């Protein structure tokens, strides 16, 4: 059983069930507010905003039909980088409130842009050429 989630237009994204679906999946979509059924294309349309996407993902995860696994290497790397940020701000005598705000902003940024950051990093690494000091 597959669930296809993709952009529909500038205001909505679509959710459709490929092959057979079950009542549990249907209930997960029904529990998202402002969703609507598109009879013509036989798919659900949901408002394209963070709140709706988060609600849908939580609902689908809670069905028990899907799992999520973090890449432990990336998670530990991100934790180490955030720890360095906090240590740097501590040395510079930033307030606890400022450190908490910056930490939250950086974590949100990394979560949103993590795929792009990984791609850019790999592209830069592959495009760099190593030059020796010898002629």
Short mmCIF file of N, CA, C and O in Angstrom, two decimals:
data_model
loop_
_atom_site.label_atom_id
_atom_site.label_comp_id
_atom_site.label_asym_id
_atom_site.label_seq_id
_atom_site.Cartn_x
_atom_site.Cartn_y
_atom_site.Cartn_z
N UNK A 1 0.85 -1.16 0.00
CA UNK A 1 0.00 0.00 0.00
C UNK A 1 0.90 1.23 0.00
O UNK A 1 1.80 1.36 0.80
N UNK A 2 0.68 2.11 -0.96
CA UNK A 2 1.48 3.32 -1.09
C UNK A 2 0.60 4.55 -0.97
O UNK A 2 -0.55 4.55 -1.42
N UNK A 3 1.17 5.58 -0.35
CA UNK A 3 0.50 6.87 -0.26
C UNK A 3 1.35 7.84 -1.06
O UNK A 3 2.55 7.97 -0.83
N UNK A 4 0.74 8.50 -2.02
CA UNK A 4 1.45 9.46 -2.86
C UNK A 4 1.07 10.87 -2.42
O UNK A 4 -0.10 11.26 -2.47
N UNK A 5 2.07 11.63 -1.99
CA UNK A 5 1.86 13.01 -1.55
C UNK A 5 2.69 13.88 -2.49
O UNK A 5 3.90 13.70 -2.62
N UNK A 6 2.01 14.81 -3.18
CA UNK A 6 2.73 15.67 -4.12
C UNK A 6 2.03 17.02 -4.25
O UNK A 6 0.86 17.15 -3.90
N UNK A 7 2.75 18.04 -4.77
CA UNK A 7 2.14 19.36 -4.96
C UNK A 7 0.98 19.26 -5.95
O UNK A 7 1.03 18.49 -6.90
N UNK A 8 -0.05 20.07 -5.72
CA UNK A 8 -1.18 20.10 -6.63
C UNK A 8 -1.23 21.44 -7.36
O UNK A 8 -1.25 21.50 -8.56
N UNK A 9 -1.29 22.51 -6.60
CA UNK A 9 -1.19 23.86 -7.15
C UNK A 9 -0.53 24.73 -6.09
O UNK A 9 0.01 24.22 -5.13
N UNK A 10 -0.60 26.05 -6.25
CA UNK A 10 0.13 26.90 -5.30
C UNK A 10 -0.47 26.90 -3.90
O UNK A 10 0.22 27.23 -2.94
N UNK A 11 -1.73 26.50 -3.76
CA UNK A 11 -2.38 26.53 -2.46
C UNK A 11 -2.61 25.16 -1.83
O UNK A 11 -2.93 25.07 -0.65
N UNK A 12 -2.49 24.10 -2.62
CA UNK A 12 -2.82 22.76 -2.13
C UNK A 12 -1.77 21.73 -2.53
O UNK A 12 -1.08 21.89 -3.53
N UNK A 13 -1.70 20.67 -1.74
CA UNK A 13 -0.96 19.48 -2.15
C UNK A 13 -1.95 18.33 -2.14
O UNK A 13 -3.02 18.41 -1.53
N UNK A 14 -1.63 17.28 -2.88
CA UNK A 14 -2.57 16.17 -3.02
C UNK A 14 -2.07 14.93 -2.29
O UNK A 14 -0.87 14.72 -2.13
N UNK A 15 -3.03 14.13 -1.84
CA UNK A 15 -2.75 12.84 -1.22
C UNK A 15 -3.63 11.82 -1.93
O UNK A 15 -4.84 12.00 -2.03
N UNK A 16 -2.99 10.79 -2.42
CA UNK A 16 -3.76 9.73 -3.07
C UNK A 16 -3.21 8.38 -2.63
O UNK A 16 -2.05 8.27 -2.22
N UNK A 17 -4.05 7.38 -2.71
CA UNK A 17 -3.68 6.03 -2.31
C UNK A 17 -3.50 5.21 -3.58
O UNK A 17 -4.43 5.09 -4.37
N UNK A 18 -2.33 4.67 -3.77
CA UNK A 18 -2.06 3.86 -4.96
C UNK A 18 -2.43 2.41 -4.64
O UNK A 18 -2.00 1.87 -3.63
N UNK A 19 -3.20 1.81 -5.52
CA UNK A 19 -3.65 0.45 -5.25
C UNK A 19 -4.77 0.48 -4.23
O UNK A 19 -5.59 1.39 -4.19
N UNK A 20 -4.80 -0.50 -3.37
CA UNK A 20 -5.83 -0.58 -2.32
C UNK A 20 -5.49 0.36 -1.17
O UNK A 20 -4.33 0.64 -0.91
N UNK A 21 -6.50 0.83 -0.51
CA UNK A 21 -6.30 1.62 0.70
C UNK A 21 -7.17 1.00 1.78
O UNK A 21 -8.01 0.16 1.52
N UNK A 22 -6.93 1.41 2.99
CA UNK A 22 -7.76 0.90 4.07
C UNK A 22 -8.37 2.05 4.87
O UNK A 22 -8.00 3.21 4.69
N UNK A 23 -9.29 1.72 5.73
CA UNK A 23 -10.00 2.73 6.51
C UNK A 23 -9.07 3.51 7.44
O UNK A 23 -9.31 4.68 7.72
N UNK A 24 -8.01 2.88 7.90
CA UNK A 24 -7.07 3.55 8.81
C UNK A 24 -6.41 4.72 8.09
O UNK A 24 -6.30 5.82 8.64
N UNK A 25 -5.97 4.50 6.85
CA UNK A 25 -5.35 5.59 6.08
C UNK A 25 -6.36 6.68 5.77
O UNK A 25 -6.06 7.87 5.86
N UNK A 26 -7.56 6.27 5.40
CA UNK A 26 -8.60 7.24 5.10
C UNK A 26 -8.90 8.10 6.33
O UNK A 26 -9.04 9.31 6.24
N UNK A 27 -8.94 7.47 7.49
CA UNK A 27 -9.19 8.18 8.74
C UNK A 27 -8.06 9.18 9.03
O UNK A 27 -8.31 10.28 9.53
N UNK A 28 -6.82 8.81 8.69
CA UNK A 28 -5.68 9.71 8.91
C UNK A 28 -5.84 10.99 8.09
O UNK A 28 -5.52 12.09 8.58
N UNK A 29 -6.35 10.88 6.88
CA UNK A 29 -6.57 12.07 6.04
C UNK A 29 -7.80 12.83 6.52
O UNK A 29 -7.80 14.06 6.58
N UNK A 30 -8.85 12.10 6.91
CA UNK A 30 -10.08 12.75 7.38
C UNK A 30 -9.85 13.62 8.61
O UNK A 30 -10.58 14.58 8.83
N UNK A 31 -8.86 13.27 9.41
CA UNK A 31 -8.59 14.02 10.64
C UNK A 31 -7.79 15.30 10.42
O UNK A 31 -7.40 15.96 11.37
N UNK A 32 -7.52 15.62 9.18
CA UNK A 32 -6.84 16.88 8.85
C UNK A 32 -7.90 17.90 8.46
O UNK A 32 -8.74 17.63 7.60
N UNK A 33 -7.86 19.05 9.09
CA UNK A 33 -8.88 20.06 8.80
C UNK A 33 -8.70 20.66 7.41
O UNK A 33 -7.60 20.67 6.86
N UNK A 34 -9.81 21.14 6.84
CA UNK A 34 -9.86 21.82 5.55
C UNK A 34 -9.43 20.95 4.37
O UNK A 34 -9.06 21.45 3.32
N UNK A 35 -9.47 19.65 4.53
CA UNK A 35 -9.18 18.77 3.41
C UNK A 35 -10.45 18.63 2.57
O UNK A 35 -11.55 18.85 3.04
N UNK A 36 -10.26 18.33 1.29
CA UNK A 36 -11.42 18.14 0.43
C UNK A 36 -11.12 17.06 -0.61
O UNK A 36 -9.98 16.86 -1.00
N UNK A 37 -12.16 16.40 -1.06
CA UNK A 37 -12.04 15.31 -2.02
C UNK A 37 -12.21 15.86 -3.44
O UNK A 37 -13.14 16.61 -3.72
N UNK A 38 -11.33 15.50 -4.34
CA UNK A 38 -11.42 15.88 -5.74
C UNK A 38 -11.92 14.65 -6.50
O UNK A 38 -11.17 13.71 -6.74
N UNK A 39 -13.23 14.64 -6.82
CA UNK A 39 -13.84 13.49 -7.48
C UNK A 39 -13.22 13.20 -8.84
O UNK A 39 -13.00 12.06 -9.20
N UNK A 40 -12.97 14.26 -9.59
CA UNK A 40 -12.47 14.11 -10.94
C UNK A 40 -11.13 13.36 -10.98
O UNK A 40 -10.96 12.42 -11.75
N UNK A 41 -10.21 13.76 -10.11
CA UNK A 41 -8.88 13.15 -10.11
C UNK A 41 -8.71 12.06 -9.05
O UNK A 41 -7.65 11.46 -8.95
N UNK A 42 -9.75 11.88 -8.24
CA UNK A 42 -9.76 10.86 -7.19
C UNK A 42 -8.56 10.98 -6.26
O UNK A 42 -7.76 10.07 -6.12
N UNK A 43 -8.48 12.16 -5.64
CA UNK A 43 -7.43 12.40 -4.66
C UNK A 43 -7.90 13.44 -3.65
O UNK A 43 -8.87 14.15 -3.87
N UNK A 44 -7.22 13.46 -2.53
CA UNK A 44 -7.52 14.43 -1.47
C UNK A 44 -6.66 15.66 -1.69
O UNK A 44 -5.48 15.56 -2.01
N UNK A 45 -7.24 16.83 -1.48
CA UNK A 45 -6.51 18.09 -1.54
C UNK A 45 -6.44 18.68 -0.14
O UNK A 45 -7.45 18.78 0.54
N UNK A 46 -5.24 19.04 0.26
CA UNK A 46 -5.02 19.62 1.59
C UNK A 46 -4.30 20.95 1.43
O UNK A 46 -3.45 21.09 0.54
N UNK A 47 -4.61 21.93 2.29
CA UNK A 47 -3.94 23.24 2.21
C UNK A 47 -2.43 23.07 2.36
O UNK A 47 -1.96 22.30 3.19
N UNK A 48 -1.70 23.76 1.53
CA UNK A 48 -0.24 23.65 1.54
C UNK A 48 0.35 24.61 2.58
O UNK A 48 0.76 25.72 2.27
N UNK A 49 0.35 24.15 3.83
CA UNK A 49 0.98 24.93 4.91
C UNK A 49 1.61 23.96 5.91
O UNK A 49 1.30 22.77 5.92
N UNK A 50 2.49 24.48 6.73
CA UNK A 50 3.25 23.64 7.66
C UNK A 50 2.34 22.91 8.65
O UNK A 50 2.54 21.73 8.92
N UNK A 51 1.35 23.58 9.18
CA UNK A 51 0.46 22.98 10.16
C UNK A 51 -0.26 21.76 9.57
O UNK A 51 -0.32 20.70 10.20
N UNK A 52 -0.78 21.89 8.37
CA UNK A 52 -1.48 20.78 7.72
C UNK A 52 -0.53 19.63 7.43
O UNK A 52 -0.86 18.46 7.68
N UNK A 53 0.65 19.93 6.92
CA UNK A 53 1.63 18.88 6.62
C UNK A 53 2.04 18.14 7.88
O UNK A 53 2.11 16.91 7.89
N UNK A 54 2.31 18.88 8.95
CA UNK A 54 2.68 18.25 10.22
C UNK A 54 1.57 17.35 10.73
O UNK A 54 1.82 16.23 11.18
N UNK A 55 0.33 17.83 10.67
CA UNK A 55 -0.82 17.05 11.14
C UNK A 55 -0.96 15.76 10.33
O UNK A 55 -1.18 14.68 10.89
N UNK A 56 -0.83 15.86 9.01
CA UNK A 56 -0.94 14.68 8.16
C UNK A 56 0.16 13.67 8.48
O UNK A 56 -0.12 12.47 8.63
N UNK A 57 1.38 14.13 8.60
CA UNK A 57 2.50 13.23 8.89
C UNK A 57 2.29 12.54 10.24
O UNK A 57 2.49 11.33 10.37
N UNK A 58 1.87 13.28 11.24
CA UNK A 58 1.61 12.69 12.56
C UNK A 58 0.50 11.65 12.45
O UNK A 58 0.61 10.54 12.98
N UNK A 59 -0.58 11.99 11.76
CA UNK A 59 -1.70 11.06 11.61
C UNK A 59 -1.26 9.78 10.89
O UNK A 59 -1.63 8.68 11.30
N UNK A 60 -0.48 9.91 9.83
CA UNK A 60 -0.02 8.73 9.10
C UNK A 60 0.92 7.89 9.96
O UNK A 60 0.83 6.66 9.98
N UNK A 61 1.80 8.55 10.70
CA UNK A 61 2.73 7.83 11.57
C UNK A 61 1.98 7.08 12.67
O UNK A 61 2.31 5.94 12.99
N UNK A 62 0.95 7.70 13.21
CA UNK A 62 0.19 7.08 14.30
C UNK A 62 -0.63 5.88 13.86
O UNK A 62 -1.10 5.12 14.70
N UNK A 63 -0.80 5.67 12.56
CA UNK A 63 -1.52 4.47 12.10
C UNK A 63 -0.72 3.21 12.40
O UNK A 63 -1.28 2.13 12.45
N UNK A 64 0.58 3.35 12.58
CA UNK A 64 1.43 2.20 12.81
C UNK A 64 1.84 1.50 11.52
O UNK A 64 2.56 0.50 11.55
N UNK A 65 1.42 2.02 10.39
CA UNK A 65 1.74 1.41 9.10
C UNK A 65 3.06 1.94 8.53
O UNK A 65 3.60 1.38 7.59
N UNK A 66 3.57 3.02 9.11
CA UNK A 66 4.79 3.63 8.61
C UNK A 66 5.79 3.75 9.75
O UNK A 66 5.42 3.87 10.90
N UNK A 67 7.05 3.75 9.40
CA UNK A 67 8.10 3.94 10.40
C UNK A 67 9.01 5.07 9.95
O UNK A 67 9.03 5.44 8.78
N UNK A 68 9.77 5.57 10.89
CA UNK A 68 10.71 6.65 10.61
C UNK A 68 12.01 6.30 11.30
O UNK A 68 12.02 5.93 12.47
N UNK A 69 13.09 6.41 10.55
CA UNK A 69 14.39 6.10 11.12
C UNK A 69 15.35 7.23 10.79
O UNK A 69 15.50 7.61 9.62
N UNK A 70 15.99 7.78 11.80
CA UNK A 70 16.95 8.86 11.59
C UNK A 70 18.31 8.27 11.22
O UNK A 70 18.67 7.19 11.65
N UNK A 71 19.04 9.02 10.44
CA UNK A 71 20.42 8.67 10.15
C UNK A 71 21.24 9.11 11.36
O UNK A 71 21.39 10.30 11.62
N UNK A 72 21.75 8.15 12.10
CA UNK A 72 22.44 8.46 13.36
C UNK A 72 23.70 9.30 13.16
O UNK A 72 24.02 10.14 13.98
N UNK A 73 24.42 9.09 12.03
CA UNK A 73 25.62 9.90 11.78
C UNK A 73 25.27 11.37 11.65
O UNK A 73 25.90 12.22 12.25
N UNK A 74 24.25 11.66 10.84
CA UNK A 74 23.85 13.05 10.64
C UNK A 74 23.33 13.65 11.93
O UNK A 74 23.62 14.80 12.24
N UNK A 75 22.55 12.87 12.69
CA UNK A 75 21.99 13.39 13.94
C UNK A 75 23.11 13.75 14.91
O UNK A 75 23.07 14.81 15.55
N UNK A 76 24.13 12.90 15.03
CA UNK A 76 25.21 13.20 15.97
C UNK A 76 26.04 14.39 15.47
O UNK A 76 26.51 15.20 16.26
N UNK A 77 26.22 14.51 14.16
CA UNK A 77 26.95 15.65 13.59
C UNK A 77 26.21 16.95 13.91
O UNK A 77 26.82 17.93 14.33
N UNK A 78 24.88 16.96 13.69
CA UNK A 78 24.10 18.17 13.95
C UNK A 78 24.14 18.53 15.43
O UNK A 78 24.27 19.71 15.78
N UNK A 79 24.05 17.53 16.30
CA UNK A 79 24.13 17.80 17.74
C UNK A 79 25.48 18.41 18.10
O UNK A 79 25.55 19.34 18.91
N UNK A 80 26.55 17.89 17.50
CA UNK A 80 27.88 18.42 17.79
C UNK A 80 28.01 19.87 17.32
O UNK A 80 28.59 20.71 18.03
N UNK A 81 27.46 20.18 16.15
CA UNK A 81 27.53 21.54 15.63
C UNK A 81 26.73 22.51 16.50
O UNK A 81 27.16 23.62 16.77
N UNK A 82 25.58 22.08 16.95
CA UNK A 82 24.76 22.93 17.82
C UNK A 82 25.45 23.12 19.17
O UNK A 82 25.43 24.21 19.73
N UNK A 83 26.09 22.08 19.67
CA UNK A 83 26.84 22.19 20.92
C UNK A 83 27.97 23.22 20.77
O UNK A 83 28.19 24.06 21.65
N UNK A 84 28.67 23.21 19.61
CA UNK A 84 29.73 24.19 19.35
C UNK A 84 29.16 25.62 19.35
O UNK A 84 29.77 26.54 19.88
N UNK A 85 27.99 25.76 18.73
CA UNK A 85 27.33 27.07 18.69
C UNK A 85 27.05 27.57 20.10
O UNK A 85 27.36 28.72 20.43
N UNK A 86 26.48 26.72 20.93
CA UNK A 86 26.15 27.10 22.31
C UNK A 86 27.43 27.45 23.08
O UNK A 86 27.47 28.44 23.82
N UNK A 87 28.47 26.64 22.91
CA UNK A 87 29.74 26.92 23.60
C UNK A 87 30.32 28.26 23.18
O UNK A 87 30.81 29.03 24.01
N UNK A 88 30.27 28.55 21.89
CA UNK A 88 30.78 29.83 21.38
C UNK A 88 30.00 31.01 21.96
O UNK A 88 30.59 32.00 22.40
N UNK A 89 28.69 30.87 22.01
CA UNK A 89 27.87 31.95 22.56
C UNK A 89 28.10 32.09 24.07
O UNK A 89 28.05 33.21 24.60
N UNK A 90 28.36 30.99 24.75
CA UNK A 90 28.64 31.05 26.19
C UNK A 90 29.94 31.82 26.44
O UNK A 90 30.00 32.68 27.33
N UNK A 91 30.97 31.53 25.66
CA UNK A 91 32.26 32.22 25.80
C UNK A 91 32.10 33.71 25.54
O UNK A 91 32.73 34.53 26.18
N UNK A 92 31.20 34.06 24.65
CA UNK A 92 30.97 35.47 24.31
C UNK A 92 29.92 36.12 25.22
O UNK A 92 29.44 37.20 24.94
N UNK A 93 29.51 35.41 26.25
CA UNK A 93 28.59 35.91 27.28
C UNK A 93 27.20 36.29 26.77
O UNK A 93 26.61 37.26 27.22
N UNK A 94 26.69 35.49 25.82
CA UNK A 94 25.31 35.69 25.38
C UNK A 94 24.37 35.25 26.49
O UNK A 94 24.71 34.35 27.28
N UNK A 95 23.21 35.86 26.59
CA UNK A 95 22.26 35.48 27.62
C UNK A 95 21.68 34.10 27.33
O UNK A 95 21.70 33.63 26.18
N UNK A 96 21.15 33.44 28.36
CA UNK A 96 20.54 32.12 28.19
C UNK A 96 19.36 32.18 27.22
O UNK A 96 19.17 31.27 26.42
N UNK A 97 18.60 33.25 27.29
CA UNK A 97 17.45 33.41 26.40
C UNK A 97 17.92 33.50 24.94
O UNK A 97 17.35 32.86 24.05
N UNK A 98 18.96 34.28 24.68
CA UNK A 98 19.49 34.43 23.32
C UNK A 98 20.02 33.10 22.82
O UNK A 98 19.76 32.71 21.68
N UNK A 99 20.75 32.38 23.67
CA UNK A 99 21.28 31.07 23.27
C UNK A 99 20.14 30.11 22.92
O UNK A 99 20.22 29.39 21.92
N UNK A 100 19.09 30.12 23.71
CA UNK A 100 17.95 29.23 23.45
C UNK A 100 17.27 29.59 22.13
O UNK A 100 16.92 28.70 21.34
N UNK A 101 17.11 30.89 21.87
CA UNK A 101 16.49 31.33 20.61
C UNK A 101 17.34 30.94 19.41
O UNK A 101 16.83 30.40 18.43
N UNK A 102 18.64 31.20 19.48
CA UNK A 102 19.53 30.87 18.36
C UNK A 102 19.55 29.37 18.12
O UNK A 102 19.53 28.91 16.99
N UNK A 103 19.59 28.61 19.20
CA UNK A 103 19.60 27.15 19.07
C UNK A 103 18.33 26.69 18.34
O UNK A 103 18.39 25.88 17.42
N UNK A 104 17.18 27.22 18.74
CA UNK A 104 15.91 26.85 18.11
C UNK A 104 15.92 27.21 16.63
O UNK A 104 15.53 26.42 15.78
N UNK A 105 16.37 28.42 16.30
CA UNK A 105 16.39 28.87 14.91
C UNK A 105 17.31 27.98 14.06
O UNK A 105 16.96 27.62 12.95
N UNK A 106 18.48 27.68 14.58
CA UNK A 106 19.43 26.85 13.82
C UNK A 106 18.87 25.45 13.62
O UNK A 106 18.95 24.89 12.53
N UNK A 107 18.26 24.87 14.66
CA UNK A 107 17.68 23.54 14.53
C UNK A 107 16.57 23.53 13.48
O UNK A 107 16.51 22.63 12.64
N UNK A 108 15.70 24.54 13.50
CA UNK A 108 14.62 24.62 12.51
C UNK A 108 15.18 24.79 11.11
O UNK A 108 14.72 24.15 10.17
N UNK A 109 16.18 25.65 10.97
CA UNK A 109 16.79 25.86 9.65
C UNK A 109 17.39 24.56 9.13
O UNK A 109 17.18 24.19 7.97
N UNK A 110 18.12 23.85 9.98
CA UNK A 110 18.75 22.61 9.54
C UNK A 110 17.72 21.54 9.21
O UNK A 110 17.91 20.79 8.25
N UNK A 111 16.64 21.48 9.96
CA UNK A 111 15.60 20.51 9.64
C UNK A 111 14.94 20.80 8.29
O UNK A 111 14.68 19.90 7.51
N UNK A 112 14.70 22.07 8.04
CA UNK A 112 14.04 22.46 6.79
C UNK A 112 14.97 22.28 5.60
O UNK A 112 14.57 21.78 4.55
N UNK A 113 16.23 22.66 5.75
CA UNK A 113 17.16 22.71 4.62
C UNK A 113 18.19 21.59 4.62
O UNK A 113 19.14 21.64 3.85
N UNK A 114 18.00 20.58 5.44
CA UNK A 114 19.00 19.53 5.59
C UNK A 114 19.32 18.84 4.26
O UNK A 114 20.47 18.63 3.92
N UNK A 115 18.31 18.52 3.48
CA UNK A 115 18.53 17.84 2.20
C UNK A 115 19.35 18.73 1.27
O UNK A 115 20.30 18.27 0.64
N UNK A 116 19.00 20.01 1.20
CA UNK A 116 19.74 20.94 0.33
C UNK A 116 21.17 21.11 0.80
O UNK A 116 22.09 21.18 -0.01
N UNK A 117 21.37 21.18 2.11
CA UNK A 117 22.72 21.35 2.66
C UNK A 117 23.57 20.14 2.32
O UNK A 117 24.71 20.27 1.88
N UNK A 118 23.02 18.93 2.47
CA UNK A 118 23.77 17.72 2.15
C UNK A 118 24.12 17.68 0.68
O UNK A 118 25.23 17.32 0.31
N UNK A 119 23.20 18.05 -0.19
CA UNK A 119 23.43 18.03 -1.63
C UNK A 119 24.52 19.03 -2.01
O UNK A 119 25.44 18.71 -2.75
N UNK A 120 24.42 20.25 -1.48
CA UNK A 120 25.41 21.28 -1.79
C UNK A 120 26.79 20.85 -1.30
O UNK A 120 27.78 20.99 -2.00
N UNK A 121 26.85 20.28 -0.11
CA UNK A 121 28.13 19.81 0.43
C UNK A 121 28.77 18.75 -0.45
O UNK A 121 29.97 18.79 -0.72
N UNK A 122 27.98 17.80 -0.93
CA UNK A 122 28.51 16.74 -1.80
C UNK A 122 28.95 17.31 -3.14
O UNK A 122 29.98 16.92 -3.68
N UNK A 123 28.17 18.27 -3.68
CA UNK A 123 28.54 18.87 -4.96
C UNK A 123 29.85 19.64 -4.83
O UNK A 123 30.72 19.56 -5.69
N UNK A 124 30.01 20.38 -3.75
CA UNK A 124 31.25 21.15 -3.56
C UNK A 124 32.43 20.21 -3.39
O UNK A 124 33.49 20.45 -3.93
N UNK A 125 32.24 19.13 -2.63
CA UNK A 125 33.32 18.19 -2.39
C UNK A 125 33.74 17.53 -3.70
O UNK A 125 34.94 17.34 -3.95
N UNK A 126 32.79 17.22 -4.56
CA UNK A 126 33.14 16.55 -5.82
C UNK A 126 33.71 17.52 -6.84
O UNK A 126 34.44 17.12 -7.74
N UNK A 127 33.42 18.82 -6.69
CA UNK A 127 33.92 19.79 -7.67
C UNK A 127 35.28 20.36 -7.27
O UNK A 127 35.95 21.00 -8.08
N UNK A 128 35.70 20.13 -6.03
CA UNK A 128 37.00 20.65 -5.59
C UNK A 128 38.12 19.80 -6.18
O UNK A 128 38.03 18.58 -6.21
N UNK A 129 39.13 20.44 -6.64
CA UNK A 129 40.29 19.69 -7.14
C UNK A 129 41.46 19.93 -6.20
O UNK A 129 41.65 21.03 -5.70
N UNK A 130 42.20 18.89 -5.95
CA UNK A 130 43.36 19.01 -5.06
C UNK A 130 44.58 19.28 -5.93
O UNK A 130 44.87 18.53 -6.86
N UNK A 131 45.29 20.36 -5.62
CA UNK A 131 46.47 20.72 -6.39
C UNK A 131 47.69 20.54 -5.51
O UNK A 131 47.69 20.96 -4.36
N UNK A 132 48.69 19.91 -6.06
CA UNK A 132 49.90 19.72 -5.27
C UNK A 132 50.76 20.97 -5.40
O UNK A 132 50.65 21.73 -6.35
N UNK A 133 51.66 21.15 -4.45
CA UNK A 133 52.55 22.30 -4.47
C UNK A 133 53.67 22.12 -5.48
O UNK A 133 54.44 23.03 -5.73
N UNK A 134 53.82 20.93 -6.05
CA UNK A 134 54.90 20.67 -7.00
C UNK A 134 54.50 21.09 -8.41
O UNK A 134 53.38 21.00 -8.82
N UNK A 135 55.47 21.52 -9.18
CA UNK A 135 55.20 21.91 -10.56
C UNK A 135 55.56 20.81 -11.50
O UNK A 135 56.40 20.06 -11.33
#
